[in-house]
Tab-separated table of C-alpha atoms and ligand atoms in Angstrom:
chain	number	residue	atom	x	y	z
A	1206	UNK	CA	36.014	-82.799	-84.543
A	1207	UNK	CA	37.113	-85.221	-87.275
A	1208	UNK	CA	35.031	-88.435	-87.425
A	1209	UNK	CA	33.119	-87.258	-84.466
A	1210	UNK	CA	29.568	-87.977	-85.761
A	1211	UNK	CA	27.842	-84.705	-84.511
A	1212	UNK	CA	29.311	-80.919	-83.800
A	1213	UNK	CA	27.485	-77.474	-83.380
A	1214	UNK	CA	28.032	-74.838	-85.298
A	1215	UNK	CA	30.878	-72.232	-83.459
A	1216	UNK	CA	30.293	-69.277	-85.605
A	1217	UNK	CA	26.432	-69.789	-85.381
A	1218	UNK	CA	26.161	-70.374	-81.858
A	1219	UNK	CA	28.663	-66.978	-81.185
A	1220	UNK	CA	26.647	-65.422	-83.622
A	1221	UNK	CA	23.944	-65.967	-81.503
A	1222	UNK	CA	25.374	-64.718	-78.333
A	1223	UNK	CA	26.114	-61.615	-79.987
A	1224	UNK	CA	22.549	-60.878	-81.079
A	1225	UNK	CA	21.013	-61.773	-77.843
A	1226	UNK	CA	24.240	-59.531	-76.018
A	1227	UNK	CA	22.661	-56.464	-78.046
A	1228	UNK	CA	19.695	-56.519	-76.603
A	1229	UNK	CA	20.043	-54.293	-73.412
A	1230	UNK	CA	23.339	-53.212	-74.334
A	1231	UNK	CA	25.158	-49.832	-72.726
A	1232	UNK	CA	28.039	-48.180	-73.228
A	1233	UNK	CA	30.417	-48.211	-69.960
A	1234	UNK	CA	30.908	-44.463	-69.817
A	1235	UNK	CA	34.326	-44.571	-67.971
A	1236	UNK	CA	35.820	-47.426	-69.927
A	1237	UNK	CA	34.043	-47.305	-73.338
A	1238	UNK	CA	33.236	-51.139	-72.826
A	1239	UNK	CA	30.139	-52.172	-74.228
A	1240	UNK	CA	27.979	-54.174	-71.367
A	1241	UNK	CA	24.870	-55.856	-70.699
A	1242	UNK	CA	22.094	-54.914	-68.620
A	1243	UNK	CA	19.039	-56.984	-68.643
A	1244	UNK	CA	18.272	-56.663	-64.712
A	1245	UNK	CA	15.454	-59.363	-64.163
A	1246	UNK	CA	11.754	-58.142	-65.476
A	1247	UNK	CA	12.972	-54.789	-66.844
A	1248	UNK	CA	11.996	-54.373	-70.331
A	1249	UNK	CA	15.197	-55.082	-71.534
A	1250	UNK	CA	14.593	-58.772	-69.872
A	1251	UNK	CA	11.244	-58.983	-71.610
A	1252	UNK	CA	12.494	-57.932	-74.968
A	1253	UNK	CA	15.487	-60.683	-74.189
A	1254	UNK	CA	12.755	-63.014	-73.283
A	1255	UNK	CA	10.679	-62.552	-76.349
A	1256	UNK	CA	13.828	-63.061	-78.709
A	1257	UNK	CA	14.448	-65.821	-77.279
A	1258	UNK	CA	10.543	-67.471	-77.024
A	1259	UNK	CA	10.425	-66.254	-80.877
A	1260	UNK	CA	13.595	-68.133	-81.411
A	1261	UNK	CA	12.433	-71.751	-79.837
A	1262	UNK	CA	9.459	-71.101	-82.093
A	1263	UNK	CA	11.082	-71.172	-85.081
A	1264	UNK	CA	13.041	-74.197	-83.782
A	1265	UNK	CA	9.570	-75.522	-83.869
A	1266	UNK	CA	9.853	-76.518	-80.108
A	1267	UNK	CA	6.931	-76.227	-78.011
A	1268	UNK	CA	6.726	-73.491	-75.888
A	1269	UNK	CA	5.368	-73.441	-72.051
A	1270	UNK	CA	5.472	-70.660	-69.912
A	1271	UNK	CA	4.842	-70.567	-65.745
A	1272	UNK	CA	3.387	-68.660	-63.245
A	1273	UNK	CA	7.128	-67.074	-62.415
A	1274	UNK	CA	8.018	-66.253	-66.193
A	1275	UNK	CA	10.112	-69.487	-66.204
A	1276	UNK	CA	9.695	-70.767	-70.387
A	1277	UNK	CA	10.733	-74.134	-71.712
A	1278	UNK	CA	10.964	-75.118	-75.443
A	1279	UNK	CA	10.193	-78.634	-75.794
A	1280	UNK	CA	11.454	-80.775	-78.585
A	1281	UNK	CA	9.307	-84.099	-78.893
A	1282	UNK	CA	10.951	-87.579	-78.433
A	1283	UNK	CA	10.025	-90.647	-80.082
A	1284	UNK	CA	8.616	-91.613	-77.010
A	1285	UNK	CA	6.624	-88.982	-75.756
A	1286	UNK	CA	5.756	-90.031	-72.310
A	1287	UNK	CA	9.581	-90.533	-70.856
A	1288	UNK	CA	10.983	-87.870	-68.608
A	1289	UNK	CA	13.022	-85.377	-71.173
A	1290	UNK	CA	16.483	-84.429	-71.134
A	1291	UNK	CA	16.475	-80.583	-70.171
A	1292	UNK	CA	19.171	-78.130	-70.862
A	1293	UNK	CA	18.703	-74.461	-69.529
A	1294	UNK	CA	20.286	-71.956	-67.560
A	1295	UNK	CA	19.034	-67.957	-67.569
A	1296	UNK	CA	18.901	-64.548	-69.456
A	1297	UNK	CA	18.609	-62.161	-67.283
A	1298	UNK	CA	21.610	-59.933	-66.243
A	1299	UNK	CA	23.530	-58.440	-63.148
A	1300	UNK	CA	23.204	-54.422	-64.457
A	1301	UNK	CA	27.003	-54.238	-65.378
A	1302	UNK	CA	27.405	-57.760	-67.186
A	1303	UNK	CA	28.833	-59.241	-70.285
A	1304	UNK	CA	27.099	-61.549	-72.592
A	1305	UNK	CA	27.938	-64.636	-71.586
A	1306	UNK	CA	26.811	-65.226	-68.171
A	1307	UNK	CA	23.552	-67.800	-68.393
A	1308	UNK	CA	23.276	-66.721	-71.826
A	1309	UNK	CA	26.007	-69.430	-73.197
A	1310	UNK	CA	23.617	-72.532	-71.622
A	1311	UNK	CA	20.414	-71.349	-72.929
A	1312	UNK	CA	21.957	-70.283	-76.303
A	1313	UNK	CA	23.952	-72.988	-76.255
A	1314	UNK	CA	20.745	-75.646	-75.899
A	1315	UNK	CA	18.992	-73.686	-78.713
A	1316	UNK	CA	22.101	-74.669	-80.778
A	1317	UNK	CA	22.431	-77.991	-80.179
A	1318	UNK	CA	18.948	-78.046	-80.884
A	1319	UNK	CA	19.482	-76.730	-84.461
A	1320	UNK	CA	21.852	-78.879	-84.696
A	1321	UNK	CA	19.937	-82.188	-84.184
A	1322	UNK	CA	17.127	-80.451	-86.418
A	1323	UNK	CA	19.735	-79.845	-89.383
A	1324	UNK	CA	20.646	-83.383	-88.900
A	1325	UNK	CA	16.821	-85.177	-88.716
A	1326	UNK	CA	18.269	-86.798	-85.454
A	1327	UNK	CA	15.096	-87.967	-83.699
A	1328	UNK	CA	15.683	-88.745	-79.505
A	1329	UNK	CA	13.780	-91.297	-77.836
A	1330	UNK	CA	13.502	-88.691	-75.070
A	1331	UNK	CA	11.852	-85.385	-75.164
A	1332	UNK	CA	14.469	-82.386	-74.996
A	1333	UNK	CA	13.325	-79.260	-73.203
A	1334	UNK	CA	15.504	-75.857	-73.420
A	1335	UNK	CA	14.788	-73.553	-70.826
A	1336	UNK	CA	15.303	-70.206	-69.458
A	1337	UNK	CA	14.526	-69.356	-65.688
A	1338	UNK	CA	13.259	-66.402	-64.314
A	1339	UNK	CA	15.779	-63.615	-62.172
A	1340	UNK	CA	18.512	-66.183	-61.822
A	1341	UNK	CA	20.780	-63.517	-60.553
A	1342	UNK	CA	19.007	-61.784	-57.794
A	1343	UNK	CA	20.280	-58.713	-58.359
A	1344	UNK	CA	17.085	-56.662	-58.537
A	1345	UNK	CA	14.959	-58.342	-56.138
A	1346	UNK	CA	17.833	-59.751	-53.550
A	1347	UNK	CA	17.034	-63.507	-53.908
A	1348	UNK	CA	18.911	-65.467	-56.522
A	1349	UNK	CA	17.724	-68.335	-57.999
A	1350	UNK	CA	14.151	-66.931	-58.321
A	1351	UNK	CA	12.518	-69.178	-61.254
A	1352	UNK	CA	14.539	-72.592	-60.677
A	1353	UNK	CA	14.112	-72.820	-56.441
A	1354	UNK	CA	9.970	-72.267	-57.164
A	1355	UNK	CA	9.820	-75.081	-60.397
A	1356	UNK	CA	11.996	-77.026	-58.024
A	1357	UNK	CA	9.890	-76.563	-54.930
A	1358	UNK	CA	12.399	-74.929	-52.499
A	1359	UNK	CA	10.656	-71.774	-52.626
A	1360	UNK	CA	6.912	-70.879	-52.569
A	1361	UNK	CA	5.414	-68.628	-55.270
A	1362	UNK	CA	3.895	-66.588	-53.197
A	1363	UNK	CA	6.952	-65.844	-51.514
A	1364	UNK	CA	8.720	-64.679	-55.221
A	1365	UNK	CA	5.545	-62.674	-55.671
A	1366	UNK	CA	6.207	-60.808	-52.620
A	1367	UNK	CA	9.660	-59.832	-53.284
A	1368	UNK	CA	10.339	-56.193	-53.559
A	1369	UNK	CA	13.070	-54.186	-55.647
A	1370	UNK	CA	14.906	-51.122	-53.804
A	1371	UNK	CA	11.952	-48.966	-55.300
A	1372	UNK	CA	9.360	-51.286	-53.592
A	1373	UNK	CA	7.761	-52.534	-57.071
A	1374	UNK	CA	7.035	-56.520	-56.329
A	1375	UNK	CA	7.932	-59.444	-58.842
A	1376	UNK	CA	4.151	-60.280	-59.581
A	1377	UNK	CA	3.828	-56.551	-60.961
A	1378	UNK	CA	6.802	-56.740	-63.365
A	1379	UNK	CA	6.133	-60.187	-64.103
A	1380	UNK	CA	2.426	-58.888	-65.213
A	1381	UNK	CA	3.410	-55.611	-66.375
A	1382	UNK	CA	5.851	-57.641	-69.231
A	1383	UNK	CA	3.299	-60.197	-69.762
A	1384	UNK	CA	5.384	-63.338	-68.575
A	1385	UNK	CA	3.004	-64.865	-65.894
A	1386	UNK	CA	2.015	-68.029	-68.134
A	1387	UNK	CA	-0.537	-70.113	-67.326
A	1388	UNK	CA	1.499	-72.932	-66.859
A	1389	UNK	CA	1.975	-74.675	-62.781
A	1390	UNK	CA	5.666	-73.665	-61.562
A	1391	UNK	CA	5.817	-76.961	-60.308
A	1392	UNK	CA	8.244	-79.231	-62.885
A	1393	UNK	CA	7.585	-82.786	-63.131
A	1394	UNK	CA	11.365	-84.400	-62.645
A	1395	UNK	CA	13.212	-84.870	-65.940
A	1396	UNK	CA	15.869	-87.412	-66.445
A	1397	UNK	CA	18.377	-85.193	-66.293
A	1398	UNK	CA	19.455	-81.878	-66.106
A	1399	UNK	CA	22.401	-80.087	-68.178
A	1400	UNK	CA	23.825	-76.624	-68.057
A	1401	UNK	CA	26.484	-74.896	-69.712
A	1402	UNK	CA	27.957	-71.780	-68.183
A	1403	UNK	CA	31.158	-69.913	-68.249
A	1404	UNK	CA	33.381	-70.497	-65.275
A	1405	UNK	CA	32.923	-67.164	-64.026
A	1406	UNK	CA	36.790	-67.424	-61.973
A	1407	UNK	CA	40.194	-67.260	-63.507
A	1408	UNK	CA	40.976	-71.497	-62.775
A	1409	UNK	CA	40.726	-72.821	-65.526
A	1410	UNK	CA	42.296	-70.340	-68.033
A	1411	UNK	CA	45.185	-69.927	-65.638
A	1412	UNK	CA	45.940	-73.825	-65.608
A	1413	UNK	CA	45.323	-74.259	-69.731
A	1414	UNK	CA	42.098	-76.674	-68.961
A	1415	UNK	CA	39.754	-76.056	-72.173
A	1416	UNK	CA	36.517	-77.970	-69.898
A	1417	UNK	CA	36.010	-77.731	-66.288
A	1418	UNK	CA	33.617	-80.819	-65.013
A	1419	UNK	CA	31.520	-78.864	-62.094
A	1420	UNK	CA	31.237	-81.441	-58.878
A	1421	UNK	CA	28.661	-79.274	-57.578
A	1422	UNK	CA	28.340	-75.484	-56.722
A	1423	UNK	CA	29.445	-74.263	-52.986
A	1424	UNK	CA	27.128	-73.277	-50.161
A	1425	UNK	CA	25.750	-69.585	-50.456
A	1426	UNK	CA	24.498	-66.742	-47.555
A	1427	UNK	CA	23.695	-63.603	-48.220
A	1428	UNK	CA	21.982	-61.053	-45.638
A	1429	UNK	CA	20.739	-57.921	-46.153
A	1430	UNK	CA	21.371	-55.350	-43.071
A	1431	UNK	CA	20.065	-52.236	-42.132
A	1432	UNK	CA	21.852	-49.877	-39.759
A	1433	UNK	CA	20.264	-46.897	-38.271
A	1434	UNK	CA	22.122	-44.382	-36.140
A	1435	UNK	CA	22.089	-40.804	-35.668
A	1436	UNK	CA	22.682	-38.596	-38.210
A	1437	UNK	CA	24.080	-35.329	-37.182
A	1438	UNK	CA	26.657	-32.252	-38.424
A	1439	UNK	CA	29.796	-33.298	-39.602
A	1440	UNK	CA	31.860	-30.432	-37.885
A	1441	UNK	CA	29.621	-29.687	-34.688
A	1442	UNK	CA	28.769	-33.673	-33.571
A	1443	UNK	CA	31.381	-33.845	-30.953
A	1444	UNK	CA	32.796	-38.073	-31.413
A	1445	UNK	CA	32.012	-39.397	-28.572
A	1446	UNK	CA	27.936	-38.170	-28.940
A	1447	UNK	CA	28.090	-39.905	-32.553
A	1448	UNK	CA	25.734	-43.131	-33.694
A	1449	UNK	CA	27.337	-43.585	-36.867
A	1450	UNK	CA	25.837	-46.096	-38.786
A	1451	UNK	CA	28.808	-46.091	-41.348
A	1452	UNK	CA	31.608	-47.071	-39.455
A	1453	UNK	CA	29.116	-49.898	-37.962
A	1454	UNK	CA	29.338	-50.932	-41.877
A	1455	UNK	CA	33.084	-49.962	-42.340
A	1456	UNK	CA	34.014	-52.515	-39.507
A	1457	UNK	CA	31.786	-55.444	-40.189
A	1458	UNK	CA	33.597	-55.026	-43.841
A	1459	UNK	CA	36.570	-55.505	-41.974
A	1460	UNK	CA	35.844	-57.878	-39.916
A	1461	UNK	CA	35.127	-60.295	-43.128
A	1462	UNK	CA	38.567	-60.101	-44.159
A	1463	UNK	CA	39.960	-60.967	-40.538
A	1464	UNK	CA	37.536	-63.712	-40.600
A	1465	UNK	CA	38.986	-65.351	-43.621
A	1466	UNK	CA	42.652	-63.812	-42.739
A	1467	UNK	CA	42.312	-65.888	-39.728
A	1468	UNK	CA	42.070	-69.371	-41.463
A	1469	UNK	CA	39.064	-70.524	-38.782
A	1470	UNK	CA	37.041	-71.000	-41.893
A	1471	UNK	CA	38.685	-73.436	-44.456
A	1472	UNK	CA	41.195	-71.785	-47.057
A	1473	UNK	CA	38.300	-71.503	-49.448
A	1474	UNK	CA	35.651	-69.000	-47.482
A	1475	UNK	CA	34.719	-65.807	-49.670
A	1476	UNK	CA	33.170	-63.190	-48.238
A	1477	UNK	CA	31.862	-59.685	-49.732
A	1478	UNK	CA	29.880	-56.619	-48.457
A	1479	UNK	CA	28.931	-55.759	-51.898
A	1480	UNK	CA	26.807	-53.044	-51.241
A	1481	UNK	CA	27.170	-50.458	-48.563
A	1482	UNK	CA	24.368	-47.495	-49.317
A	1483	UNK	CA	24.762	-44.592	-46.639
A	1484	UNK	CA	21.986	-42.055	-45.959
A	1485	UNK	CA	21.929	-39.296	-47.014
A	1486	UNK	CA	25.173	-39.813	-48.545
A	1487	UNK	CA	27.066	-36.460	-48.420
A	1488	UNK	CA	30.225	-35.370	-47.037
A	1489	UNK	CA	29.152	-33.158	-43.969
A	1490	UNK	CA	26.443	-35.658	-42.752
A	1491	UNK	CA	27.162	-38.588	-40.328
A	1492	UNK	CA	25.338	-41.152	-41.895
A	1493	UNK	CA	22.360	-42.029	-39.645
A	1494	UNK	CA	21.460	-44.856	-41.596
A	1495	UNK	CA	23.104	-47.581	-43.971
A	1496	UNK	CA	22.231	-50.619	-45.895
A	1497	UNK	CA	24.147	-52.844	-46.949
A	1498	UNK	CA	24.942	-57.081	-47.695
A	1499	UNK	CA	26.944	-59.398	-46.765
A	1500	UNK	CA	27.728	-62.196	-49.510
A	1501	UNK	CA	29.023	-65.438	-47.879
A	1502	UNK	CA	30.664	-68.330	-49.836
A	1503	UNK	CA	31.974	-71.561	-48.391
A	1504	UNK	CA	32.559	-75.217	-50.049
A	1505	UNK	CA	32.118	-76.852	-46.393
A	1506	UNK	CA	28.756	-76.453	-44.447
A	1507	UNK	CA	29.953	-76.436	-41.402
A	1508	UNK	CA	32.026	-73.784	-42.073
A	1509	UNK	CA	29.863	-71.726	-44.051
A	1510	UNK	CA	27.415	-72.078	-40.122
A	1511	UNK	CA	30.203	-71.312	-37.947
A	1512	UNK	CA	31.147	-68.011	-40.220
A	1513	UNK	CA	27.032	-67.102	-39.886
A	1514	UNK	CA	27.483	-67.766	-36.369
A	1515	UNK	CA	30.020	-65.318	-35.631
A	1516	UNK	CA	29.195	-62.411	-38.198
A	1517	UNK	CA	25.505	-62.580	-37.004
A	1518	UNK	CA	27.662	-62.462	-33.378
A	1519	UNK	CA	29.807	-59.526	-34.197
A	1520	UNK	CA	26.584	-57.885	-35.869
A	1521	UNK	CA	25.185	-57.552	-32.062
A	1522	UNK	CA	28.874	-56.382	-30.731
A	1523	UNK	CA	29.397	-53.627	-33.360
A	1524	UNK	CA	25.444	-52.427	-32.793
A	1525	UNK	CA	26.674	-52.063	-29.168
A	1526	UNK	CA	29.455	-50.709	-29.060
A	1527	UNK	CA	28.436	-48.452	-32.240
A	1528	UNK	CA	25.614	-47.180	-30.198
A	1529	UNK	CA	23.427	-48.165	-33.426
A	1530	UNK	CA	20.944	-50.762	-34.388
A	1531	UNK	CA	21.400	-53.527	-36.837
A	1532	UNK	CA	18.207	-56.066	-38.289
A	1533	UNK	CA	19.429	-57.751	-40.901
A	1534	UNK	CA	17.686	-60.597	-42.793
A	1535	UNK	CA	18.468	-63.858	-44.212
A	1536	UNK	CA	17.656	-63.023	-48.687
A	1537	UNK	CA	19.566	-66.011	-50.134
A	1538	UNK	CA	20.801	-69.428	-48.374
A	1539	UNK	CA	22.044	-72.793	-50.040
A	1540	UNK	CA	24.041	-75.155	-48.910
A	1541	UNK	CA	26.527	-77.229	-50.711
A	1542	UNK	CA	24.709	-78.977	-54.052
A	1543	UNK	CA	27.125	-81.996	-55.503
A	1544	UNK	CA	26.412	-82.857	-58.960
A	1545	UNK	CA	25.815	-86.325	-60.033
A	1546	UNK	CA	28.349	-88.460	-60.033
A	1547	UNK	CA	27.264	-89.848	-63.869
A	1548	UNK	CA	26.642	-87.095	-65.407
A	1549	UNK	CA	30.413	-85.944	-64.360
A	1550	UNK	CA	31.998	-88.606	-65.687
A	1551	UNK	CA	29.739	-88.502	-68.801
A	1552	UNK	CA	31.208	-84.856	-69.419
A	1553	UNK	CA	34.887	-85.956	-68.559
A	1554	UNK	CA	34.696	-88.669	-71.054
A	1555	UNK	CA	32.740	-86.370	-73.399
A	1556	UNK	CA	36.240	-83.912	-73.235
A	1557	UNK	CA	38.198	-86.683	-73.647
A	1558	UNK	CA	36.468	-87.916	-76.997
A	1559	UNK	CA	36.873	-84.647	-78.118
A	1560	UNK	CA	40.587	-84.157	-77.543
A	1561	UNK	CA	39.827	-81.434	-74.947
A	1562	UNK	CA	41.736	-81.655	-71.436
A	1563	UNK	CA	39.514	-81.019	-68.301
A	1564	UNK	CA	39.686	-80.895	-64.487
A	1565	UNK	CA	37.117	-81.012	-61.880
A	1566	UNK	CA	36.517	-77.593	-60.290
A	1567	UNK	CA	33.672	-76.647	-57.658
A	1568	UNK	CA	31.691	-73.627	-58.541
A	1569	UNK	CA	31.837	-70.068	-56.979
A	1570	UNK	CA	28.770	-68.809	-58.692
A	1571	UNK	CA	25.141	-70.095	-57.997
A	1572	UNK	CA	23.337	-71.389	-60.690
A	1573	UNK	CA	20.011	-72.781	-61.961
A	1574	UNK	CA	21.427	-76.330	-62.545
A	1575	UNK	CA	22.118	-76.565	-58.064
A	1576	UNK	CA	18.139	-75.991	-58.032
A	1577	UNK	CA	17.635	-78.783	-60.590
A	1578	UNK	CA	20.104	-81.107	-58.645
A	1579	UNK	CA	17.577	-81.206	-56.259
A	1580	UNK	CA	14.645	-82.720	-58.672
A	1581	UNK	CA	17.273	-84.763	-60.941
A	1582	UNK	CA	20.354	-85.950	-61.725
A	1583	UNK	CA	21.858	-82.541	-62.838
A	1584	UNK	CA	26.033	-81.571	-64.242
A	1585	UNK	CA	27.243	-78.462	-65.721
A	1586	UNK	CA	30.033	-78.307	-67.993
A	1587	UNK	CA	32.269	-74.547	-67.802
A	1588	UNK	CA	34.399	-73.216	-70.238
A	1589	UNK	CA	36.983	-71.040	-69.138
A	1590	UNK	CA	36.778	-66.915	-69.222
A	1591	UNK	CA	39.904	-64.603	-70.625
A	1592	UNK	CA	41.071	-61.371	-68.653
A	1593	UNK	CA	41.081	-63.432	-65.406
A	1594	UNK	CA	37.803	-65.180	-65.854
A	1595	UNK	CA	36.378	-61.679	-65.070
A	1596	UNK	CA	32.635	-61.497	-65.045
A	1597	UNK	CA	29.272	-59.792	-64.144
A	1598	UNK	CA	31.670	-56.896	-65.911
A	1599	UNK	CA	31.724	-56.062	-69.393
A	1600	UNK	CA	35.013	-56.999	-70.175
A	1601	UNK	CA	33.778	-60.795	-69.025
A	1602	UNK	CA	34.751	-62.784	-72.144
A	1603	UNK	CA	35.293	-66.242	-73.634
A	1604	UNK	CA	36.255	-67.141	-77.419
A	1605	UNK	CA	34.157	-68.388	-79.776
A	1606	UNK	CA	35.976	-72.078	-79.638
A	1607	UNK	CA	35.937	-72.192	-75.823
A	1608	UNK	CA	32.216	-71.696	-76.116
A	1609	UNK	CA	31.770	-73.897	-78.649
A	1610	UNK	CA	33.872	-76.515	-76.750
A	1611	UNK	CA	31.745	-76.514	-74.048
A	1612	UNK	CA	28.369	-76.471	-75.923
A	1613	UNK	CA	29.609	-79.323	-78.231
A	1614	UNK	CA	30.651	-81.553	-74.786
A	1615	UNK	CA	27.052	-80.884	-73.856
A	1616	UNK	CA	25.609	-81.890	-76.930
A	1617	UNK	CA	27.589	-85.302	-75.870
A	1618	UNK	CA	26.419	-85.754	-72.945
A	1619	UNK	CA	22.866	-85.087	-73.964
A	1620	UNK	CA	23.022	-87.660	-76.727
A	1621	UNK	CA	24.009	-90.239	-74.064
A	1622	UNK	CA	20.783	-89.020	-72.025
A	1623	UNK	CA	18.660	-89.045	-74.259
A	1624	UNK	CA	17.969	-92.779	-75.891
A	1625	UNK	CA	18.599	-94.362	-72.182
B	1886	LIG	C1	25.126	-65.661	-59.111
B	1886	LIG	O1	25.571	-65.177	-60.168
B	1886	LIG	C2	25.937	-65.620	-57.910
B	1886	LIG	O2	25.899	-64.596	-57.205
B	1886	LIG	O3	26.690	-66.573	-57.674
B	1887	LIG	MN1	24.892	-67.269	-64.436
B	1888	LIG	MN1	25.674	-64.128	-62.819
């Protein structure tokens, strides 16, 4: 921006995205899209993870890495011994996503990074980029993996435990790519914590806003259910002898949308069975067994309990009257994280400067920086998203300017971090 003293580099920093986008990339075989899949602890996540270590090297930032694969590049401050300003957000992928998602605020820190290197701009506090381990939760049905252990909310041992859908545990991948480091997960609090991240949701390109100031990110449940019934012959199982444990799934999937149809919720409850996996899965067999999840979303914690309350209810109505059994289990539960009131107004004034408009918008999406919030004061800055905001999907998307927009209104709001 003219006479603004310090901007990063658009067609560097998308240039970036791009490189780090190829690595796991597929081909969509329906659509032709190109995608993303770098599913935490795969090798396409460690070869992510070592393009990205190699990078911070060469940014001559020193490298740490922890007992969960969490790494932070740390740039030195004049004065070594204050807390550092950290800037992160993660690499790993949902198996069908675009290149943008977590990528844009670790990328994005590397950037500004280069940036302040190109420029000889010394900080009086440390600045550490980092990327945290299985921030999705896609593979191992916790999200949040690396950030809730550095942040204390979860014990390692418990990540350790966790077990993919083919039963191999997060301390095997995490040892067979060589990311357990030798470091403590436990992070000593840093002044402040900054993420950039797309907004995921079509807001803020339907209303024109070029910066959306996050107040904090909304109150998450997700269970993980397990109905077993009978399964039995298609054509001979007269229907009243059936225990079908896929119209047990089929109604609580129902039931979510009269749930939020009937308004007992708040206007802004989400809910999703995202996965619904029948067994055996063919045409002439009543399934005898299902799994499948249940994704709540709520900006009000009392609503987000009440909706628990009465799914976990209906769970134990459809069971009976099913004639099936249902254990399901708690995998992921936050409840509403608000961001820091300061660092929100530091990125609203930070748009401002800039000639950008922004709003305040709530997030949908979890996301390292509502771990963080809890060790720090923490803020996230979103750009907006084309097609609809569309994302964990290839066609996810956001221009080169819109991600430079956000990156340079983080670069901001670091620089007024990082001499207090
Ligand atoms: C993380 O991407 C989430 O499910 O919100
Ligand atoms: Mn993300
Ligand atoms: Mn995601």
């Amino acid at each position: 921006m003219d006479g603004h003293p310090l901007s990063i580099d658009e067609a560097r920093l998308y240039a970036s995205l791009a490189a780090l986008g190829r690595i796991g990339s597929y081909t969509d075989e329906r659509t032709g899209l190109v995608g993303v899949n770098r599913l935490a602890l795969t090798d396409a996540d460690a070869e992510g993870r070592r393009h990205v270590v190699a990078r911070m090297g060469e940014l001559g930032l020193t490298v740490t890495i922890d007992r969960v694969g969490n790494v932070y590049g740390r740039r030195e401050g004049a004065d070594a011994g204050l807390a550092p300003v950290m800037m992160g957000s993660h690499i790993d992928s949902v198996p069908t996503a675009g290149m943008f998602d977590g990528c844009l605020g670790v990328l994005g820190a590397l950037e500004i990074i280069t940036t302040l290197n190109d420029a000889k701009r010394r900080t009086k506090r440390p600045i550490v980029a980092a990327f945290f381990t299985d921030e999705e939760g896609a593979r191992f049905g916790t999200d949040m993996l690396g950030s809730a252990v550095a942040t204390g909310r979860i014990e390692l041992e418990a990540v350790y435990a966790l077990r993919d859908r083919a039963g191999t545990s997060v301390k095997e991948e995490l040892e067979r790519i060589g990311f357990v480091g030798p470091h403590d997960v436990k992070l000593a609090p840093p002044h402040a914590y900054l993420e950039t991240h797309i907004e995921q949701g079509p807001i803020l390109r339907a209303r024109g806003v070029d910066i959306g100031v996050v107040t904090g990110v909304q109150a998450i449940s997700w269970h993980e259910l397990t109905i077993v019934g009978k399964s039995a012959h298609a054509g001979t199982t007269p229907m009243n002898l059936r225990a079908d444990a896929g119209v047990a799934a089929a109604r609580i999937n129902v039931k979510l949308r009269e749930m939020i149809a009937s308004g007992h919720y708040g206007t802004e409850m989400r809910a999703t069975m995202g996965a619904i996996v029948p067994y055996p899965g063919l045409v002439n067999i009543v399934p005898g067994r299902v799994v499948a999840t249940v994704d709540l979303r709520n900006p009000d914690d009392a609503l987000m309990r009440a909706s628990e309350r009465d799914v976990i209810a209906f769970y134990e109505q459809v069971a009976r009257e099913e004639k099936v059994t249902i254990s399901w289990r708690q995998t992921a539960r936050t409840e509403l994280v608000p961001f820091a009131e300061r660092v929100q107004a530091r990125v609203a004034s930070a748009a401002l400067a800039r000639g950008l408009s922004h709003a305040r918008i709530i997030s949908g999406a979890g996301h390292d920086a509502q771990e963080m919030a809890h060790l720090c004061d923490a803020g996230m800055v979103f750009v907006p998203g084309e097609y609809d905001g569309i994302s964990h999907n290839p066609r996810e998307y956001s221009t080169p300017k819109q991600c430079a927009d956000g990156v340079n209104v983080m670069l901001d709001v670091l620089l007024s971090l990082v001499d207090e």
